[in-house]
Short mmCIF file of C-alpha atoms in Angstrom, two decimals:
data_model
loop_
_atom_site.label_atom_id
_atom_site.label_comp_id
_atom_site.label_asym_id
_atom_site.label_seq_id
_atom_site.Cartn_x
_atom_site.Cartn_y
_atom_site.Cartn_z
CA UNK A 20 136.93 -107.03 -38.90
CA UNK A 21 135.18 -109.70 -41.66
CA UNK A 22 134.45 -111.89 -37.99
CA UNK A 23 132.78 -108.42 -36.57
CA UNK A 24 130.69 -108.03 -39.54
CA UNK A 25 129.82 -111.68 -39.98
CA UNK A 26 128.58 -111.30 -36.11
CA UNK A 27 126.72 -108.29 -37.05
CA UNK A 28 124.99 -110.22 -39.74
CA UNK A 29 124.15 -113.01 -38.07
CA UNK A 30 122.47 -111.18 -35.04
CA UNK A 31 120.35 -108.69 -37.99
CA UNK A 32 119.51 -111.92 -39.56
CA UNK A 33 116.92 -113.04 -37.36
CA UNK A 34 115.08 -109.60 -36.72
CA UNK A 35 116.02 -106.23 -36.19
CA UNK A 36 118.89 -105.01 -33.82
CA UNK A 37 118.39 -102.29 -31.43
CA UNK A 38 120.46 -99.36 -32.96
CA UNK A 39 119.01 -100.01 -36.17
CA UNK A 40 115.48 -99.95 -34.92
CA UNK A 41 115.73 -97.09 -33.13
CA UNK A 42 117.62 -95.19 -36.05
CA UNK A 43 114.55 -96.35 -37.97
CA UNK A 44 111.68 -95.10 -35.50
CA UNK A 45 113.90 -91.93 -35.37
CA UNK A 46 113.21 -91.50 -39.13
CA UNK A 47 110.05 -92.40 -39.23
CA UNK A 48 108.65 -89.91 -36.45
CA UNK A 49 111.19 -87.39 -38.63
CA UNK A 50 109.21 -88.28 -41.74
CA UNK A 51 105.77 -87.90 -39.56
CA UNK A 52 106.72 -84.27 -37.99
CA UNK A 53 107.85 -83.37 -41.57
CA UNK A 54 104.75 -84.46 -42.87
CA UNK A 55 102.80 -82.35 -39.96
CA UNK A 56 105.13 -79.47 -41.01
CA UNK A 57 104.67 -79.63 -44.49
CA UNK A 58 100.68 -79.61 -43.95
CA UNK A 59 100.79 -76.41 -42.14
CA UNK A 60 102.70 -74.91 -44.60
CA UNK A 61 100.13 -75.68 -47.32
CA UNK A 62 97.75 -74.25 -45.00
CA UNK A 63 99.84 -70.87 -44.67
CA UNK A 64 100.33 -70.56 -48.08
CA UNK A 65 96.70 -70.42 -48.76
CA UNK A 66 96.60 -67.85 -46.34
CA UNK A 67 94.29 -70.55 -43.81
CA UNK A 68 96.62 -70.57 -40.63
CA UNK A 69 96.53 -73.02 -37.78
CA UNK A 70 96.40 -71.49 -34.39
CA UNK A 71 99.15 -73.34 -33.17
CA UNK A 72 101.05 -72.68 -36.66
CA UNK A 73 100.74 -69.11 -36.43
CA UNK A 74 101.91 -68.65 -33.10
CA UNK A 75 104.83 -70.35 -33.83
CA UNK A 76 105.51 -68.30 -37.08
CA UNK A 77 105.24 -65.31 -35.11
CA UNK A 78 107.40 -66.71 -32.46
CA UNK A 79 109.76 -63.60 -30.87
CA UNK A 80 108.07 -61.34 -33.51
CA UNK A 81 104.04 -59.51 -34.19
CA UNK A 82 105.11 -60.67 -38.13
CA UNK A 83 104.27 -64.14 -39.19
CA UNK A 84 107.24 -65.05 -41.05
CA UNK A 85 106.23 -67.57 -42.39
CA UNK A 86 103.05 -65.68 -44.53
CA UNK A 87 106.21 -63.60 -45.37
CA UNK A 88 107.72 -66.40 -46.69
CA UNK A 89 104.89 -67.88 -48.29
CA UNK A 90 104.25 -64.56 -50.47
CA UNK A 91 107.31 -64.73 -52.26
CA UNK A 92 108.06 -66.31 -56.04
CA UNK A 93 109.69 -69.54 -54.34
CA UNK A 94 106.72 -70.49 -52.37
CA UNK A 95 104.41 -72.13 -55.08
CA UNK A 96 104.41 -73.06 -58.99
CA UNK A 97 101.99 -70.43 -59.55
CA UNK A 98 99.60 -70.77 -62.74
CA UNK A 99 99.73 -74.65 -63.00
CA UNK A 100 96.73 -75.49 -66.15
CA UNK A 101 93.97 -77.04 -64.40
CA UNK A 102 95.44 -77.43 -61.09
CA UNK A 103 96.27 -73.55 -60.00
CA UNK A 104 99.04 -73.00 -57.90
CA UNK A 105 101.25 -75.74 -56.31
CA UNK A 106 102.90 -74.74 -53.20
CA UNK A 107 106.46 -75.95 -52.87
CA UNK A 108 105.34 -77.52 -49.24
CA UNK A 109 103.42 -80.07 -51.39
CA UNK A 110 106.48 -81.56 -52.58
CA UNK A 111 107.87 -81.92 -49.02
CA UNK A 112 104.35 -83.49 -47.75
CA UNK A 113 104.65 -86.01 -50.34
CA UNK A 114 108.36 -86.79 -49.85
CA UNK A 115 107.99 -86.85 -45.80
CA UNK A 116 105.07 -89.24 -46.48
CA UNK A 117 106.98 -91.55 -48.45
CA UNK A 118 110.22 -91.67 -46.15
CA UNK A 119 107.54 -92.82 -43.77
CA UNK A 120 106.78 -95.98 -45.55
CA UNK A 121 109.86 -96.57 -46.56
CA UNK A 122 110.97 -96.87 -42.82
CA UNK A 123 108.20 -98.65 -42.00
CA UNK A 124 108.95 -101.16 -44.96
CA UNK A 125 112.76 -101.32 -43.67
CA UNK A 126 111.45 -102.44 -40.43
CA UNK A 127 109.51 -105.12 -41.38
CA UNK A 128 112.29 -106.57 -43.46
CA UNK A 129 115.34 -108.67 -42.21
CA UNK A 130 118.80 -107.28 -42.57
CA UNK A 131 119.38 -108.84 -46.29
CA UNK A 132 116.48 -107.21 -47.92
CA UNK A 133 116.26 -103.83 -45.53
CA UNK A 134 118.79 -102.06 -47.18
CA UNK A 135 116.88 -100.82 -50.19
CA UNK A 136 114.78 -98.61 -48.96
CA UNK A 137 116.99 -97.29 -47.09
CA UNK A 138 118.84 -96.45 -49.72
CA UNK A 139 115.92 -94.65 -51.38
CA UNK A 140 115.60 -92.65 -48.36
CA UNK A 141 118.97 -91.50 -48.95
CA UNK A 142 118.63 -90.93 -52.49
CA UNK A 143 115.53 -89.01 -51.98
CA UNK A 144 116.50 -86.96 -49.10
CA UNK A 145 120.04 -85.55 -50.59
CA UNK A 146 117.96 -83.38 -53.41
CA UNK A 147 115.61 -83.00 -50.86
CA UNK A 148 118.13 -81.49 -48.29
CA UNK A 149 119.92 -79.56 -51.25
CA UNK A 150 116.49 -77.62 -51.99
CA UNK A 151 116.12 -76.97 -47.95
CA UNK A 152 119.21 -75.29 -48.12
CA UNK A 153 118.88 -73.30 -51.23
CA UNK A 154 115.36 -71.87 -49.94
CA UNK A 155 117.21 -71.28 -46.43
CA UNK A 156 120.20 -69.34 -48.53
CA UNK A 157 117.10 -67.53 -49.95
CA UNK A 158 114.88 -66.50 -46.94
CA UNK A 159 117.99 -65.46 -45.63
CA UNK A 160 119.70 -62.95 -48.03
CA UNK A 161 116.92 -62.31 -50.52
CA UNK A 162 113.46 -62.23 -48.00
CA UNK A 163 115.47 -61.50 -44.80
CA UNK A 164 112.61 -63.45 -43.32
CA UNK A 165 113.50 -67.00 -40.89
CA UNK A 166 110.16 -69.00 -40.99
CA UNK A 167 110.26 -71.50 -37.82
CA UNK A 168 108.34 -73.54 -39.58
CA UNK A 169 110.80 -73.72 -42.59
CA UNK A 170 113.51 -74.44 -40.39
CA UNK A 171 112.12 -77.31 -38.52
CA UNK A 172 110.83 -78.93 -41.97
CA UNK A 173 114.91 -78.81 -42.95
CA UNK A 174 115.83 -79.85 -40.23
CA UNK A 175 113.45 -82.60 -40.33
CA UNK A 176 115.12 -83.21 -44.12
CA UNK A 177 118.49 -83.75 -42.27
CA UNK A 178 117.49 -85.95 -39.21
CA UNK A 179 115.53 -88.52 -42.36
CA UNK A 180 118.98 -88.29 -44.18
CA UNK A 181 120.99 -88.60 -41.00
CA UNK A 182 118.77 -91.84 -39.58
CA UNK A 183 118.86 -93.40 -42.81
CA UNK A 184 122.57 -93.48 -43.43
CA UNK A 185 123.33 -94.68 -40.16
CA UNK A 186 121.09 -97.25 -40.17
CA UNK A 187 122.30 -98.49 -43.73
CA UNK A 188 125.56 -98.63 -41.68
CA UNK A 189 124.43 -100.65 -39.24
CA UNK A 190 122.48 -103.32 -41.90
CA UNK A 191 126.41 -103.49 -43.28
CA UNK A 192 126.84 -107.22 -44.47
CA UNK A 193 129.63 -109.38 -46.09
CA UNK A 194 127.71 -111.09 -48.49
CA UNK A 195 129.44 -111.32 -51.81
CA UNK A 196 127.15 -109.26 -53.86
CA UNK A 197 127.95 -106.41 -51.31
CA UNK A 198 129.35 -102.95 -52.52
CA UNK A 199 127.60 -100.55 -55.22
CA UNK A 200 126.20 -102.78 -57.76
CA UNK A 201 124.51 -105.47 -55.06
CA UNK A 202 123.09 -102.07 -53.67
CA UNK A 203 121.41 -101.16 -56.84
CA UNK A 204 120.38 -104.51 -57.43
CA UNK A 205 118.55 -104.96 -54.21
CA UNK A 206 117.20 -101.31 -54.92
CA UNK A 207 115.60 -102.40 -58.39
CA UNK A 208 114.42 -105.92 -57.21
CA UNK A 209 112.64 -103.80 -53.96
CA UNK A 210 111.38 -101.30 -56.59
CA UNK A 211 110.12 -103.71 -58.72
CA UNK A 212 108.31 -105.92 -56.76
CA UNK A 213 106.58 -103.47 -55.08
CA UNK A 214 106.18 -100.62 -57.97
CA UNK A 215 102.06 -100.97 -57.78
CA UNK A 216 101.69 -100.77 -53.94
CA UNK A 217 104.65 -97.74 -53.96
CA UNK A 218 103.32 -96.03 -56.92
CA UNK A 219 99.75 -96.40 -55.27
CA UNK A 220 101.43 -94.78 -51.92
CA UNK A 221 103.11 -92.34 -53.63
CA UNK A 222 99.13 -91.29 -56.17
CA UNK A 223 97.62 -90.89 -52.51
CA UNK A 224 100.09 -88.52 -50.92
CA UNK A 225 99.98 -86.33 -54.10
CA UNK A 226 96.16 -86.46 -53.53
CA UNK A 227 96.05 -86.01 -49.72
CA UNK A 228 98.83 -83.10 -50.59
CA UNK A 229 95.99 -81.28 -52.95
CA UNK A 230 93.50 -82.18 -50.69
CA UNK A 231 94.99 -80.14 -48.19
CA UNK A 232 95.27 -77.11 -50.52
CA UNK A 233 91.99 -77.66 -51.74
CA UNK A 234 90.48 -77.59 -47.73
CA UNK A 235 92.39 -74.46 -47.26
CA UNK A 236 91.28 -72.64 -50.46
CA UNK A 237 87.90 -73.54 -49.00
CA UNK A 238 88.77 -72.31 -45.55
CA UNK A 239 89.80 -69.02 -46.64
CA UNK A 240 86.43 -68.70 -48.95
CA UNK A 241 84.21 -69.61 -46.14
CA UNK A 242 86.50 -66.78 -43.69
CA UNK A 243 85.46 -64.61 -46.19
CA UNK A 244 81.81 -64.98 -47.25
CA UNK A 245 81.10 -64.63 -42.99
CA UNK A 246 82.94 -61.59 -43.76
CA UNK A 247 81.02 -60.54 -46.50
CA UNK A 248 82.31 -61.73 -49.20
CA UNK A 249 82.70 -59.66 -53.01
CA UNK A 250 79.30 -57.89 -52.33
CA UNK A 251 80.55 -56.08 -48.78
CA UNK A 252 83.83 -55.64 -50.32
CA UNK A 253 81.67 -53.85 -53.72
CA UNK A 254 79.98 -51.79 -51.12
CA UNK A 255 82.95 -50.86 -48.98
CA UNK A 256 84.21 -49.86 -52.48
CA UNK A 257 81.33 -47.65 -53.73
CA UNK A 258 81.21 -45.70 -50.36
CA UNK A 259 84.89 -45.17 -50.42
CA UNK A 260 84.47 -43.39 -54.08
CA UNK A 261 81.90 -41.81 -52.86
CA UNK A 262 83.93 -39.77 -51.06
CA UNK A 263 84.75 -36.38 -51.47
CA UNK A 264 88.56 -36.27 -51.94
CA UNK A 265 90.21 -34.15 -49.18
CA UNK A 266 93.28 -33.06 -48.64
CA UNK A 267 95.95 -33.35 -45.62
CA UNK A 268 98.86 -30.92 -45.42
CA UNK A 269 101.60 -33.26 -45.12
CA UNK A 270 104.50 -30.77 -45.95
CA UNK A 271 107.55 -31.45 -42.83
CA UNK A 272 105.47 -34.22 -41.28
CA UNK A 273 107.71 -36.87 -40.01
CA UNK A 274 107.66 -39.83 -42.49
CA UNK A 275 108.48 -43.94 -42.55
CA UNK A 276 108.61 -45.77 -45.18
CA UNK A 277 109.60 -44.88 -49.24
CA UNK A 278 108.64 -41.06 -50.16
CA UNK A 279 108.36 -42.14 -53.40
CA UNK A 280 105.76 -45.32 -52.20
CA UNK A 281 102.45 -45.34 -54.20
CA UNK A 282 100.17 -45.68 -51.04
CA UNK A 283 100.34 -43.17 -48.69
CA UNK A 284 99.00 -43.36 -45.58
CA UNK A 285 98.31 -40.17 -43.02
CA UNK A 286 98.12 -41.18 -39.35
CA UNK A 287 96.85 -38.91 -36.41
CA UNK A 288 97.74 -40.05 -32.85
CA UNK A 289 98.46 -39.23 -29.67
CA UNK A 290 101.57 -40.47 -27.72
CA UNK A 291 99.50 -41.43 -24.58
CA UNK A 292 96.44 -43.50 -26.97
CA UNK A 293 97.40 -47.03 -26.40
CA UNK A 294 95.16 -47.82 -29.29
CA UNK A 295 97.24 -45.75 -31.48
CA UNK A 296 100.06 -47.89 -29.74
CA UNK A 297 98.57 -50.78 -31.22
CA UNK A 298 97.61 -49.61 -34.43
CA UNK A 299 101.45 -48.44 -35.11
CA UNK A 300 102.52 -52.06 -34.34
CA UNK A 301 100.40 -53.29 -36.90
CA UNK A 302 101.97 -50.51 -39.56
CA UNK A 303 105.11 -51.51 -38.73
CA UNK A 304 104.16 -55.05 -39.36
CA UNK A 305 102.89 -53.75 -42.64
CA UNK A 306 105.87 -51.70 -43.20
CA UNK A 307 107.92 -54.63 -43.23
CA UNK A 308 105.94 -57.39 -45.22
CA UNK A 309 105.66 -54.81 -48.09
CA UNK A 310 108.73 -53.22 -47.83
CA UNK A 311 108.98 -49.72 -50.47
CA UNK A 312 104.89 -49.93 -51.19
CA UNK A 313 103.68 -47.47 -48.66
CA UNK A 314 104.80 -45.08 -46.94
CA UNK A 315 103.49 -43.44 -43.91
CA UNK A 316 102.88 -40.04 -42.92
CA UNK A 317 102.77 -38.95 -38.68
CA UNK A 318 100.48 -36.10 -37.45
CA UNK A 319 99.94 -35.46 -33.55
CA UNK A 320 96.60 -35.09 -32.73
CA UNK A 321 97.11 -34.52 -29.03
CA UNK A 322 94.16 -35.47 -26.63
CA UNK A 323 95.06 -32.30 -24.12
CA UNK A 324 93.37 -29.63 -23.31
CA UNK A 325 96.57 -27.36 -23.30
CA UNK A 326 96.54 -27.41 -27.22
CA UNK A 327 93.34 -28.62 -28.49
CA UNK A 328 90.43 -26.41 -26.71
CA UNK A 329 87.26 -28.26 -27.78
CA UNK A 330 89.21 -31.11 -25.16
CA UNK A 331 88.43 -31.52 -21.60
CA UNK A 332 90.80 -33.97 -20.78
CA UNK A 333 93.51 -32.64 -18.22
CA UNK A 334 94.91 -36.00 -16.89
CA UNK A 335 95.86 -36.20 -20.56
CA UNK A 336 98.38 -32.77 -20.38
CA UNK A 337 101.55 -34.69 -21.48
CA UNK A 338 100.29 -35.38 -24.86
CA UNK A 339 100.90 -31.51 -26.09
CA UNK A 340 104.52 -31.95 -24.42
CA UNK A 341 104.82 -35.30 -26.31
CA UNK A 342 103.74 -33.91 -29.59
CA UNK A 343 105.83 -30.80 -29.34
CA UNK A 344 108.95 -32.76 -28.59
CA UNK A 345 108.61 -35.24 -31.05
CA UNK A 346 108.23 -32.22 -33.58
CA UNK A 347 111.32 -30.83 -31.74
CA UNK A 348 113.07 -34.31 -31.98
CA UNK A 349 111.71 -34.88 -35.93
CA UNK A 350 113.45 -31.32 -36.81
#
């Protein structure tokens, strides 16, 4: 076994072996996706969603799950002085970016000196894969909501962990300062001697991470002012007081939602309007992301001329029959 391992050494000591290497480019693009991952995240948080992000969040579903996800407490430090809020994707952007050069430092080193950062890696990705699975326990049985997003950044957490392990196998050695305390030797030495270059690495991530957040923050401004902005909003406001309060017999109407919901909302449609299709999608969507706030109240507002006579509509004649069965049905 010593012979196999003296073998091994030899053939790591002039360069880097195949399995390793490709362990090692396996981590890195890891690390890279992660990073990628992590960015959009920031971005969703802050409400400024990538096309291509928010399909995927939406993926099988009209709900982005992952705006879902971002809205709860676990999704940002919120109130940080100075700063604001710090979304928990940050942390993963800076830790994928790292894991990057530390692969890319691995693979520039021979096979006596490559261990420590793979180490690192290791020792960095175990909290890191520990936290994935806490926030997975969470969106599961707490949100109910499975962000595809969140799941590809853990699993990018375990294919880092994974890659770097093995290929701290395959670096094995015989040398006598191999075994636990050689390992944290090399780790310090590696550390050490490159603690300004790391440290600037790691100062530039953080940055790049709140640059990110800043750009988004900005995004999301600049969406609104073309909206509008606070003076529309003001204005939509005023004429909405404005308005004479009126009010909608609601007694037996069918209902979804929590009767006991601050926000009511009182919907007329008819079952043959696919625009009312539509718009129900979108309250179910609402339903859902802010589950026992609202509740919804359904009228039938038929467009037939066999129960509404100011309609001249008689392709539309179903509608009545739909409305009076779904009162029959809601009874």
């Amino acid at each position: 076994m010593n012979k196999g391992l003296q073998e091994n050494d030899t053939m790591n000591a002039g360069g880097t072996n195949r399995p390793f290497a490709i362990l090692a480019i396996t981590g890195l693009i890891a690390s890279i996706a992660g990073s990628l991952i992590s960015t959009a995240l920031i971005m969703e948080y802050f409400g400024a969603s990538i096309a291509l992000a928010d399909a995927i969040c939406r993926a099988g579903s009209d709900i982005n799950a992952c705006r879902t996800v971002a809205k709860s407490v676990f999704a940002a430090i919120r109130g940080v002085p100075v700063i604001g809020d710090v979304p928990t994707a940050l942390f993963g952007f800076v830790y994928y970016g790292y894991a990057a050069l530390l692969f890319i430092s691995a693979m520039r080193m021979d096979s006596t000196n490559r261990r420590a950062p793979l180490v690192l890696v290791a020792m960095l990705s175990v909290p890191a894969l520990i936290a994935d699975l806490f926030l997975l326990f969470v969106s599961a049985f707490s949100l109910n909501a499975f962000c595809p997003l969140c799941m590809a950044s853990y699993a990018a957490t375990a294919v880092v962990l994974a890659a770097s392990l093995v290929a701290l196998w395959h670096s094995r050695t015989v040398r006598p300062d191999e075994g636990v305390p050689g390992i944290i030797r090399s780790l310090a030495v590696f550390v050490w001697n490159r603690i300004i270059v790391h440290g600037l690495a790691v100062f530039l991530l953080i940055a790049g991470g709140f640059g990110i957040s800043l750009l988004a923050r900005e995004s999301l401004a600049d969406s609104m002012s073309r909206f509008g902005g606070d003076e529309r909003a003001s204005r939509l406001i005023e004429r909405y007081e404005a308005v004479l309060e009126s009010r909608i017999d609601i007694d037996g109407a069918p209902i979804d939602g929590n009767p006991g919901a601050p926000v009511r909302i009182v919907v007329f449609s008819d079952f043959n309007c696919s625009s009312c299709t539509r718009m129900n999608k979108s309250l179910k969507r609402l339903l859902e992301e802010r589950p026992g706030e609202l509740v919804i109240y359904y009228k039938n507002f038929p467009l037939g001329e066999q129960c509404r006579d100011e309609m001249d509509r008689r392709k539309e004649v179903s509608s009545c029959l739909a409305a009076r069965a779904a009162l029959c049905a809601a009874r």
